[in-house]
mmCIF file with all atom_site columns, C-alpha atoms in Angstrom:
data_model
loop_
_atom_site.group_PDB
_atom_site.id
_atom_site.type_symbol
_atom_site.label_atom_id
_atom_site.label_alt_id
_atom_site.label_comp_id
_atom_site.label_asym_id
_atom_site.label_entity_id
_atom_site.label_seq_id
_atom_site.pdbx_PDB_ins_code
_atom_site.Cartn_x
_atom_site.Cartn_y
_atom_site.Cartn_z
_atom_site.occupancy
_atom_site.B_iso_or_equiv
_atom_site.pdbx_formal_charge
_atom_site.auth_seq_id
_atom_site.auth_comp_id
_atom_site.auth_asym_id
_atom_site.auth_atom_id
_atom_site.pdbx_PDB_model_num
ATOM 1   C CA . UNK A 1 1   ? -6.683 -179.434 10.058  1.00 0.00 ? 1   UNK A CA 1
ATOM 2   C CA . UNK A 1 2   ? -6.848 -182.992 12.313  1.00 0.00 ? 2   UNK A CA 1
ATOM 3   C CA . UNK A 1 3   ? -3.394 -184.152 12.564  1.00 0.00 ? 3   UNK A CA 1
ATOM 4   C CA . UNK A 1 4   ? -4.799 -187.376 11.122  1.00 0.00 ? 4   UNK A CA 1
ATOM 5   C CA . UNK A 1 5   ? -6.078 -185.913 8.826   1.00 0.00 ? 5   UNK A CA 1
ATOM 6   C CA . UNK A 1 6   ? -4.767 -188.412 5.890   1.00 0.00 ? 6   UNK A CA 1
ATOM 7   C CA . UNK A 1 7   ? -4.349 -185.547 3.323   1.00 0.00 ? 7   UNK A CA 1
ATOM 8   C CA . UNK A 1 8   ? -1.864 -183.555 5.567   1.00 0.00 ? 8   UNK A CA 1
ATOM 9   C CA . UNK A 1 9   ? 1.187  -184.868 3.575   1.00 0.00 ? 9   UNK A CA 1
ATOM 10  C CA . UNK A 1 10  ? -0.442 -184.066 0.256   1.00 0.00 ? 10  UNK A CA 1
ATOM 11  C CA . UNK A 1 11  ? -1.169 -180.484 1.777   1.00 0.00 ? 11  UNK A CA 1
ATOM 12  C CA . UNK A 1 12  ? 1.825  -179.952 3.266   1.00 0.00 ? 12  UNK A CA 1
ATOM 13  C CA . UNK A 1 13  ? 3.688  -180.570 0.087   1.00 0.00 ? 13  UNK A CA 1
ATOM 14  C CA . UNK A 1 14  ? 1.457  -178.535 -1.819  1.00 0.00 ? 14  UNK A CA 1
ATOM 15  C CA . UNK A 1 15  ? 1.891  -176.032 0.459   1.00 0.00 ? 15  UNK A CA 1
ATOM 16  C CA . UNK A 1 16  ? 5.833  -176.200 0.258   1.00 0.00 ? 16  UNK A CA 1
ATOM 17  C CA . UNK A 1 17  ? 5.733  -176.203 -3.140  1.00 0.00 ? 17  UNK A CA 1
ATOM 18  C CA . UNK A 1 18  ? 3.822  -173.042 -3.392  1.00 0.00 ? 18  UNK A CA 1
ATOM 19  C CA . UNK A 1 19  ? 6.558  -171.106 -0.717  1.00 0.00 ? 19  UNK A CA 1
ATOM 20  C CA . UNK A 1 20  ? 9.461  -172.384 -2.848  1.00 0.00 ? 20  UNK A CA 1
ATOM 21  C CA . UNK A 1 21  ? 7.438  -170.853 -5.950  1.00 0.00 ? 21  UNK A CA 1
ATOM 22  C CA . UNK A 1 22  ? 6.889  -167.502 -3.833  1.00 0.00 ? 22  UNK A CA 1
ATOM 23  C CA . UNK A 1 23  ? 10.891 -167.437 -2.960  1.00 0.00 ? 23  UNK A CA 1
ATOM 24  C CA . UNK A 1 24  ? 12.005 -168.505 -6.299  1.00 0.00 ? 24  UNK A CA 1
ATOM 25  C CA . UNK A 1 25  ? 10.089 -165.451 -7.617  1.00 0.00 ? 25  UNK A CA 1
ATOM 26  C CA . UNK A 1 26  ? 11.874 -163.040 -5.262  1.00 0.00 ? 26  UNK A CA 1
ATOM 27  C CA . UNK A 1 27  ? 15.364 -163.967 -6.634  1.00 0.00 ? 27  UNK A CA 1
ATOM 28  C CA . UNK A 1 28  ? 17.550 -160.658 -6.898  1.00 0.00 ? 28  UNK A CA 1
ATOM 29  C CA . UNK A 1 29  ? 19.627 -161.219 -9.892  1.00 0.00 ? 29  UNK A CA 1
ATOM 30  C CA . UNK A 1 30  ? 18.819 -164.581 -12.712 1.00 0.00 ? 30  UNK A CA 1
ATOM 31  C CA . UNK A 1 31  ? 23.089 -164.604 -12.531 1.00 0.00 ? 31  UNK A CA 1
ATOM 32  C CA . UNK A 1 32  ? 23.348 -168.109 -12.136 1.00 0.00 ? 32  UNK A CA 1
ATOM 33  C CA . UNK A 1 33  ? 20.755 -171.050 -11.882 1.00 0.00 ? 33  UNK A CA 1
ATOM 34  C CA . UNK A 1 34  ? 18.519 -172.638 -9.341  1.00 0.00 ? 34  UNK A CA 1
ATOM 35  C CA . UNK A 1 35  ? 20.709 -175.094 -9.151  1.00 0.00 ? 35  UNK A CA 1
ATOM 36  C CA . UNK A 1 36  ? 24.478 -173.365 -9.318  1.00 0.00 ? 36  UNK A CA 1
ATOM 37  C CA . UNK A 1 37  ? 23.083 -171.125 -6.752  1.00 0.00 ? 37  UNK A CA 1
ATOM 38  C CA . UNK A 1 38  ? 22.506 -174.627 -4.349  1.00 0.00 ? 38  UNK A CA 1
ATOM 39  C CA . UNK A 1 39  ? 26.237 -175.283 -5.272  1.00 0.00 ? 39  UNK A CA 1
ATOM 40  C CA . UNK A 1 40  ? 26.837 -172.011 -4.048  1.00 0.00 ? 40  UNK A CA 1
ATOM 41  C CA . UNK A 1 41  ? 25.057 -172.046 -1.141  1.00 0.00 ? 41  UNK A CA 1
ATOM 42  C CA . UNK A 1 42  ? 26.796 -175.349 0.175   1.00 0.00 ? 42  UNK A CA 1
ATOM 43  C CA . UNK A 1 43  ? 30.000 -173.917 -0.195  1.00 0.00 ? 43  UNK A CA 1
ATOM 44  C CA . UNK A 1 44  ? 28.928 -170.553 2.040   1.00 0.00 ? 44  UNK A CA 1
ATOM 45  C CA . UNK A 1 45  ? 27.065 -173.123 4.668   1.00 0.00 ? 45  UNK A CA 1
ATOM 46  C CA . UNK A 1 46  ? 29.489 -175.772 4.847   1.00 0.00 ? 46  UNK A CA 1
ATOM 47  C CA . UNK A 1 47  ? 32.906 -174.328 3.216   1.00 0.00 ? 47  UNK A CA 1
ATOM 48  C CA . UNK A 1 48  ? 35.796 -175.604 0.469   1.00 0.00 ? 48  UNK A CA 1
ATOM 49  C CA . UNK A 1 49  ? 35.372 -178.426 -0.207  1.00 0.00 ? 49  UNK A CA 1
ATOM 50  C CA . UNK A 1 50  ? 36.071 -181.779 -3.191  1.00 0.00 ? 50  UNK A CA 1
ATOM 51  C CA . UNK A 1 51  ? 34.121 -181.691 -6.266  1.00 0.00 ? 51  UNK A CA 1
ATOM 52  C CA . UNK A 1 52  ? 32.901 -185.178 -5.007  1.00 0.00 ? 52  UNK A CA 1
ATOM 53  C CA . UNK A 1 53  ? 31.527 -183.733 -1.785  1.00 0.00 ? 53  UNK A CA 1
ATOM 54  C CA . UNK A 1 54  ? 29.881 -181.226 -3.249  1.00 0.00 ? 54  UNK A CA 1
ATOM 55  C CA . UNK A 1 55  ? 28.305 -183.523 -5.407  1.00 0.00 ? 55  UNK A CA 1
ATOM 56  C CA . UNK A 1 56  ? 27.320 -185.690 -2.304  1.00 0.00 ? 56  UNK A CA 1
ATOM 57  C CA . UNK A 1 57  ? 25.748 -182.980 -0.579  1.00 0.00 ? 57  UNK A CA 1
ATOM 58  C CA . UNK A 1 58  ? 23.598 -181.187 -3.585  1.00 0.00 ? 58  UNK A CA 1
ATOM 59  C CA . UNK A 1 59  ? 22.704 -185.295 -4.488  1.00 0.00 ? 59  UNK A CA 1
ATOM 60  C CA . UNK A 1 60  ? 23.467 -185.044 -8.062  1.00 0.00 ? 60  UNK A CA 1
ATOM 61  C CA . UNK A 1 61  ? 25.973 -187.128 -10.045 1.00 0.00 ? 61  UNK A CA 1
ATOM 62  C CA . UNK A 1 62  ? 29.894 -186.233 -9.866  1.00 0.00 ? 62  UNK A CA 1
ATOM 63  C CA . UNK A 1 63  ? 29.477 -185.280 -14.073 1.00 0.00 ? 63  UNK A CA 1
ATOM 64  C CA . UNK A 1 64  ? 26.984 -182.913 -13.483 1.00 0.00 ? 64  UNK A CA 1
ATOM 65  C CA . UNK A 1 65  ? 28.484 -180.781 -10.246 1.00 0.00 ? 65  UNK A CA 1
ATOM 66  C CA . UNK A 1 66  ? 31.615 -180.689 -12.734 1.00 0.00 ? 66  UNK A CA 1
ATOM 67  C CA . UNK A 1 67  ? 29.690 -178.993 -15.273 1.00 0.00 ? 67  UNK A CA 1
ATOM 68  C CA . UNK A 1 68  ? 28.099 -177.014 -12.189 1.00 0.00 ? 68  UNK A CA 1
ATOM 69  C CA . UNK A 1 69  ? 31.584 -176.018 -10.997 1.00 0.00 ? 69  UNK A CA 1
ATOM 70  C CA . UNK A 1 70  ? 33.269 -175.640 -14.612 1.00 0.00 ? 70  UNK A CA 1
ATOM 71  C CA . UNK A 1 71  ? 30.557 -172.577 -15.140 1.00 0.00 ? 71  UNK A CA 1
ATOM 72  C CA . UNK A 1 72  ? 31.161 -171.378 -11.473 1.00 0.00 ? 72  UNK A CA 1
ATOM 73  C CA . UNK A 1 73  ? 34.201 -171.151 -12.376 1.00 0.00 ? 73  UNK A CA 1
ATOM 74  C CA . UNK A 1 74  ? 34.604 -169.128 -15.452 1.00 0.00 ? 74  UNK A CA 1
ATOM 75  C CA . UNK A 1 75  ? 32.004 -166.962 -13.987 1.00 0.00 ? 75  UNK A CA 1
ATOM 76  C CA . UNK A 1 76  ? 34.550 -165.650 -11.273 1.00 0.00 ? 76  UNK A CA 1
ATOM 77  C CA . UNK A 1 77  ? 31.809 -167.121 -8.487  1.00 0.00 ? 77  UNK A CA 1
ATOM 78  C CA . UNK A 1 78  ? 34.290 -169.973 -6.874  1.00 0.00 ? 78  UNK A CA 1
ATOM 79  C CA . UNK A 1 79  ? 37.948 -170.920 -7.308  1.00 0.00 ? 79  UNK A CA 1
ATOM 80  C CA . UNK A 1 80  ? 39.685 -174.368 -7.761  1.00 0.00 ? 80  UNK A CA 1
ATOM 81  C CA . UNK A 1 81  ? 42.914 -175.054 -5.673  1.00 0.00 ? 81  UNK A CA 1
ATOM 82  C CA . UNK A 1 82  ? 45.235 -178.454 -5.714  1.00 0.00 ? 82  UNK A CA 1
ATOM 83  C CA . UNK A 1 83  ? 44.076 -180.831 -2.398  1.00 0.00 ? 83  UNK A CA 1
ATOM 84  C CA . UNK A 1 84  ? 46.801 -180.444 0.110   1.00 0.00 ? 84  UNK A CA 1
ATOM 85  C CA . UNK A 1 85  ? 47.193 -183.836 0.291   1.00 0.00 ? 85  UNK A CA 1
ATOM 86  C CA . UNK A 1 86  ? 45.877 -185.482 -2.714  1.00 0.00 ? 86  UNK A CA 1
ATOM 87  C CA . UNK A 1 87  ? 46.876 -184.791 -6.176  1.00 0.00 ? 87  UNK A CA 1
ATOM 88  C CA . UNK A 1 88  ? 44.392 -186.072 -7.752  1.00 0.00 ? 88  UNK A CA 1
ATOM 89  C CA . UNK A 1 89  ? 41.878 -183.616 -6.136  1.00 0.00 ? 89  UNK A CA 1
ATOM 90  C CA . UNK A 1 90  ? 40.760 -180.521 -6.164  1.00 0.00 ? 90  UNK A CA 1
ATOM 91  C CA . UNK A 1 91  ? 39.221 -177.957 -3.323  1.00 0.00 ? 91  UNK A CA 1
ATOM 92  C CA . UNK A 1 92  ? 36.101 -175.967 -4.772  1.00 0.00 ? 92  UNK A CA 1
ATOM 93  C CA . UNK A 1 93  ? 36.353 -172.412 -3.073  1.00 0.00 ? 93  UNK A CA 1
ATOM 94  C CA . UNK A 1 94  ? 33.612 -169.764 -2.951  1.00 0.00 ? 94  UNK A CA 1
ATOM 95  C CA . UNK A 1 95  ? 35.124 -166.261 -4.178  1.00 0.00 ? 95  UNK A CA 1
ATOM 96  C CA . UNK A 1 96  ? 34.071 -163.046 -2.926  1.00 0.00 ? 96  UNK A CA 1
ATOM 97  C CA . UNK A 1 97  ? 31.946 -162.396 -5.835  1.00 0.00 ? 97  UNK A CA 1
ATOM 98  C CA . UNK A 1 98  ? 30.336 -165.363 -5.276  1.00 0.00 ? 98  UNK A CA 1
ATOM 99  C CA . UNK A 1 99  ? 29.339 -165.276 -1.962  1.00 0.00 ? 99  UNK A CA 1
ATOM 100 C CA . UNK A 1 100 ? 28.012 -161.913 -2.912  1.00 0.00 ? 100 UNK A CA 1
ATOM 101 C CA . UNK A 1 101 ? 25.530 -163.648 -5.029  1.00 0.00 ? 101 UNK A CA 1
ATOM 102 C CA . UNK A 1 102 ? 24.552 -165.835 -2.406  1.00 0.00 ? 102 UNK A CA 1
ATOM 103 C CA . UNK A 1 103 ? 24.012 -163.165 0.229   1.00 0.00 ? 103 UNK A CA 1
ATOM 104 C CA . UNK A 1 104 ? 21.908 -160.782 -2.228  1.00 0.00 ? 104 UNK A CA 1
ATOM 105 C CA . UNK A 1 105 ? 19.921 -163.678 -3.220  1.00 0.00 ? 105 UNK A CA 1
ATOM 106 C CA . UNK A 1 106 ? 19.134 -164.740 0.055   1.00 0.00 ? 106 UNK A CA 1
ATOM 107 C CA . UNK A 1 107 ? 18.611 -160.620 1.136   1.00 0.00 ? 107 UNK A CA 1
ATOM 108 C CA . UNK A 1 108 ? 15.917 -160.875 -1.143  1.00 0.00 ? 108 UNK A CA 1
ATOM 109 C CA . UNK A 1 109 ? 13.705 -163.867 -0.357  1.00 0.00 ? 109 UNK A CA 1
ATOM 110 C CA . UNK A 1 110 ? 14.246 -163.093 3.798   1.00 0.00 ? 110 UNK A CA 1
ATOM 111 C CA . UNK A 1 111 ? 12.601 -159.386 2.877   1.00 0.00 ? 111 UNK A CA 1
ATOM 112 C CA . UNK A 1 112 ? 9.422  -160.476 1.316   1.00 0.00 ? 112 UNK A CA 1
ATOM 113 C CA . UNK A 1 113 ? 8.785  -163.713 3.386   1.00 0.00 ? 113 UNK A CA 1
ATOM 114 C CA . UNK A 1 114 ? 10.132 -161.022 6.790   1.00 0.00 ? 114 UNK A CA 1
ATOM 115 C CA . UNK A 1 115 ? 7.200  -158.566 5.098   1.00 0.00 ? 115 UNK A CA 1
ATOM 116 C CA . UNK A 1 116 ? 4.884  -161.678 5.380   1.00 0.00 ? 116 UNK A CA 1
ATOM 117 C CA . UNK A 1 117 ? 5.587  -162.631 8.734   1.00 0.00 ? 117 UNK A CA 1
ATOM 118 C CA . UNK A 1 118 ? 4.889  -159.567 10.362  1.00 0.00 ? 118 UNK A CA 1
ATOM 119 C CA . UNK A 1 119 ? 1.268  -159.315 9.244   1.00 0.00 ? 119 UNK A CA 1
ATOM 120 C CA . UNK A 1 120 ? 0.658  -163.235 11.243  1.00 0.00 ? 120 UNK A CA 1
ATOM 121 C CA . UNK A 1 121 ? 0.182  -162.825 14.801  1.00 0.00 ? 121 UNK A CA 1
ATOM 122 C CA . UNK A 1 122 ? 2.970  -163.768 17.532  1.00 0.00 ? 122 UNK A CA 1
ATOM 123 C CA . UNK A 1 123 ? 0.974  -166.797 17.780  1.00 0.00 ? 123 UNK A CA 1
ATOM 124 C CA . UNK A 1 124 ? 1.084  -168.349 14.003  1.00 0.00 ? 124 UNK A CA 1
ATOM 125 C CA . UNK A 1 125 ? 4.741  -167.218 14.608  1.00 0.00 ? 125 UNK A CA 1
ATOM 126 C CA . UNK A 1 126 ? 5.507  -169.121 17.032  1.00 0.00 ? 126 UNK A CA 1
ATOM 127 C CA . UNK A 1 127 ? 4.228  -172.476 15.289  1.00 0.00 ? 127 UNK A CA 1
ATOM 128 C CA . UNK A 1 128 ? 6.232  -171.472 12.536  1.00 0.00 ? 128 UNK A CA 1
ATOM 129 C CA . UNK A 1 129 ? 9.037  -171.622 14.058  1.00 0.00 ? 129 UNK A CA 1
ATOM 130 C CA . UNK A 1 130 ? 8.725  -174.737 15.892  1.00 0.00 ? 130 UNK A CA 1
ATOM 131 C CA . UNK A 1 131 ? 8.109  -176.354 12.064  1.00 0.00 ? 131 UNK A CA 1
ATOM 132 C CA . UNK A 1 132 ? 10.844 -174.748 11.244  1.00 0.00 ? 132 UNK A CA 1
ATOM 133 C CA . UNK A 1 133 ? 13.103 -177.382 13.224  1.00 0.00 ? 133 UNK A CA 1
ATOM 134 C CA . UNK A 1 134 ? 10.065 -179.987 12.308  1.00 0.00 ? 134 UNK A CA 1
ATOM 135 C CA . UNK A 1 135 ? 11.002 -179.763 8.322   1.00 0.00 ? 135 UNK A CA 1
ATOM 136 C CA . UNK A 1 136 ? 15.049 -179.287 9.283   1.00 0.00 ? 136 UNK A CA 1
ATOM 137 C CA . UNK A 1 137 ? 14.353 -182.771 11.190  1.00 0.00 ? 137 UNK A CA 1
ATOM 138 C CA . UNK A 1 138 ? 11.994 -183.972 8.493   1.00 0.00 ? 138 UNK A CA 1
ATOM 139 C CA . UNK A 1 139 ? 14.280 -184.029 5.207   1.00 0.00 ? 139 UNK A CA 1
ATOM 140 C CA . UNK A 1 140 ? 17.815 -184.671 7.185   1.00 0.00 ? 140 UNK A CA 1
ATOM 141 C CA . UNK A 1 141 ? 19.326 -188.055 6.307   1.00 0.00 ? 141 UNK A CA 1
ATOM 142 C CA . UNK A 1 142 ? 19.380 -188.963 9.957   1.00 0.00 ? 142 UNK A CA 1
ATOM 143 C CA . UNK A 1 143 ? 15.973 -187.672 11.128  1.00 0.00 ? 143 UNK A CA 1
ATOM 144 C CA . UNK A 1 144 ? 17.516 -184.954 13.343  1.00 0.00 ? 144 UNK A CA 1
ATOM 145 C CA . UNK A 1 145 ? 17.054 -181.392 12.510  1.00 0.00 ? 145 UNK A CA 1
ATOM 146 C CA . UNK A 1 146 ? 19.933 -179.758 9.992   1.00 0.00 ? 146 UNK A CA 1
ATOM 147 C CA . UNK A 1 147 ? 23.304 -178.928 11.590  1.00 0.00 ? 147 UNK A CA 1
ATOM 148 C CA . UNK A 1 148 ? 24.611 -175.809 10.469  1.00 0.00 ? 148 UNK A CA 1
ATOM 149 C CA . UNK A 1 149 ? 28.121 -176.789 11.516  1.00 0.00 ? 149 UNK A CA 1
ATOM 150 C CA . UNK A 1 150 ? 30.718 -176.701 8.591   1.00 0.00 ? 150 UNK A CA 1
ATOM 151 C CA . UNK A 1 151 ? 31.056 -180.027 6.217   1.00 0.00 ? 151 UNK A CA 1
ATOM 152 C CA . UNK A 1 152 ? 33.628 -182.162 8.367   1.00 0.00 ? 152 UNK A CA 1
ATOM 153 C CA . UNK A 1 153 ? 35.540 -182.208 4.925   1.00 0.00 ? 153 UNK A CA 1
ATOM 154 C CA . UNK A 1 154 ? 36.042 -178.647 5.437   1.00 0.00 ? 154 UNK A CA 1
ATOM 155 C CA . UNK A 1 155 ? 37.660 -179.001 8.790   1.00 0.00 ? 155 UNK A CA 1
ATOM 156 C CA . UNK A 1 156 ? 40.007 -181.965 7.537   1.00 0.00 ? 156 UNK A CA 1
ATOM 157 C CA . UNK A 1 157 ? 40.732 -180.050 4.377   1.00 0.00 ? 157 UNK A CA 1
ATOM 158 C CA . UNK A 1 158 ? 41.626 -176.832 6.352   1.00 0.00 ? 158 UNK A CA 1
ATOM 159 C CA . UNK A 1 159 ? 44.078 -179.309 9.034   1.00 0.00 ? 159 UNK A CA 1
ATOM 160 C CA . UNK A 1 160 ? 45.840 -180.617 6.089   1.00 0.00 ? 160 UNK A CA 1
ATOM 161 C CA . UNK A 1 161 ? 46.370 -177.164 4.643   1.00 0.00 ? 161 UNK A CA 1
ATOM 162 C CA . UNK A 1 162 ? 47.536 -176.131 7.521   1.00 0.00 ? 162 UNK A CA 1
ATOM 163 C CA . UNK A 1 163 ? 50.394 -178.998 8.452   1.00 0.00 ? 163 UNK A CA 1
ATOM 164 C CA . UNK A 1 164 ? 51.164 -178.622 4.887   1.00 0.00 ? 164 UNK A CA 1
ATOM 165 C CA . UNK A 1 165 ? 52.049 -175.125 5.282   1.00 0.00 ? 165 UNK A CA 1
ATOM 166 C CA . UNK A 1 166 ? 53.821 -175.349 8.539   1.00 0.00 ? 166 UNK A CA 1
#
């Protein structure tokens, strides 16, 4: 396809759409939603953090991630803790059990799209994973691909814990 070609965005979501349909269908266990597993996954990438954050980085209302987190919660998937250094808070923890979830889930899509990848050749590879980074850069709030470094929350959260405890 041209590059300028005007229905690349139309095709390119299509064809995103499709993949997520693909991965969603590989999901190892229907334990939790589509969407508590995204709460779930935020907390592995980017660690504990405030209800509010959490809500900021899944972009969905601070109701609805309570809901989200209430039914985390009594599953046994994350834990709750008092803010070190606000009252008024809380620090949203992901529990062994939950990460487990996470990690099967994500065992499962990596083998089937892994199975897929290895029948392209080194070339369509290769272009793959240079859109990779494209895509990362592409739905980032800043236009630069997705940094994989913990939520800066997390790192003020665990400094506070810390003073508090020494």
């Amino acid at each position: 396809m041209d590059p300028n070609d005007p229905r690349l965005p139309g095709d390119l979501a299509l064809a995103v759409v499709r993949l997520s349909r693909h991965l969603r269908g590989r999901r190892a266990t229907a334990l939790v939603s589509l969407t508590q597993l995204s709460a779930l996954s935020t907390l592995m990438r980017e660690g504990p953090m405030t209800p509010g954050a959490m809500a900021a980085a899944e972009r969905v209302q601070p109701p609805s991630m309570t809901r989200v987190i209430a039914s985390l919660a009594d599953l046994g998937m994350i834990q709750r803790a008092p803010h070190p250094t606000d009252g008024r808070q809380v620090i949203v923890t992901l529990s062994d059990y939950g990460r487990q979830v996470v990690e099967d889930e994500q065992i499962a899509r990596e083998e089937w799209l892994r199975g897929r990848l290895d029948t392209l050749p080194e070339e369509e590879r290769d272009v793959l994973a240079r859109a990779v980074a494209i895509l990362g850069s592409l739905v980032s709030e800043d236009g630069k691909p997705a940094n994989k470094a913990p939520h800066p929350e997390s790192a003020a959260v665990r400094a506070a814990d810390a003073a508090s405890t020494a």
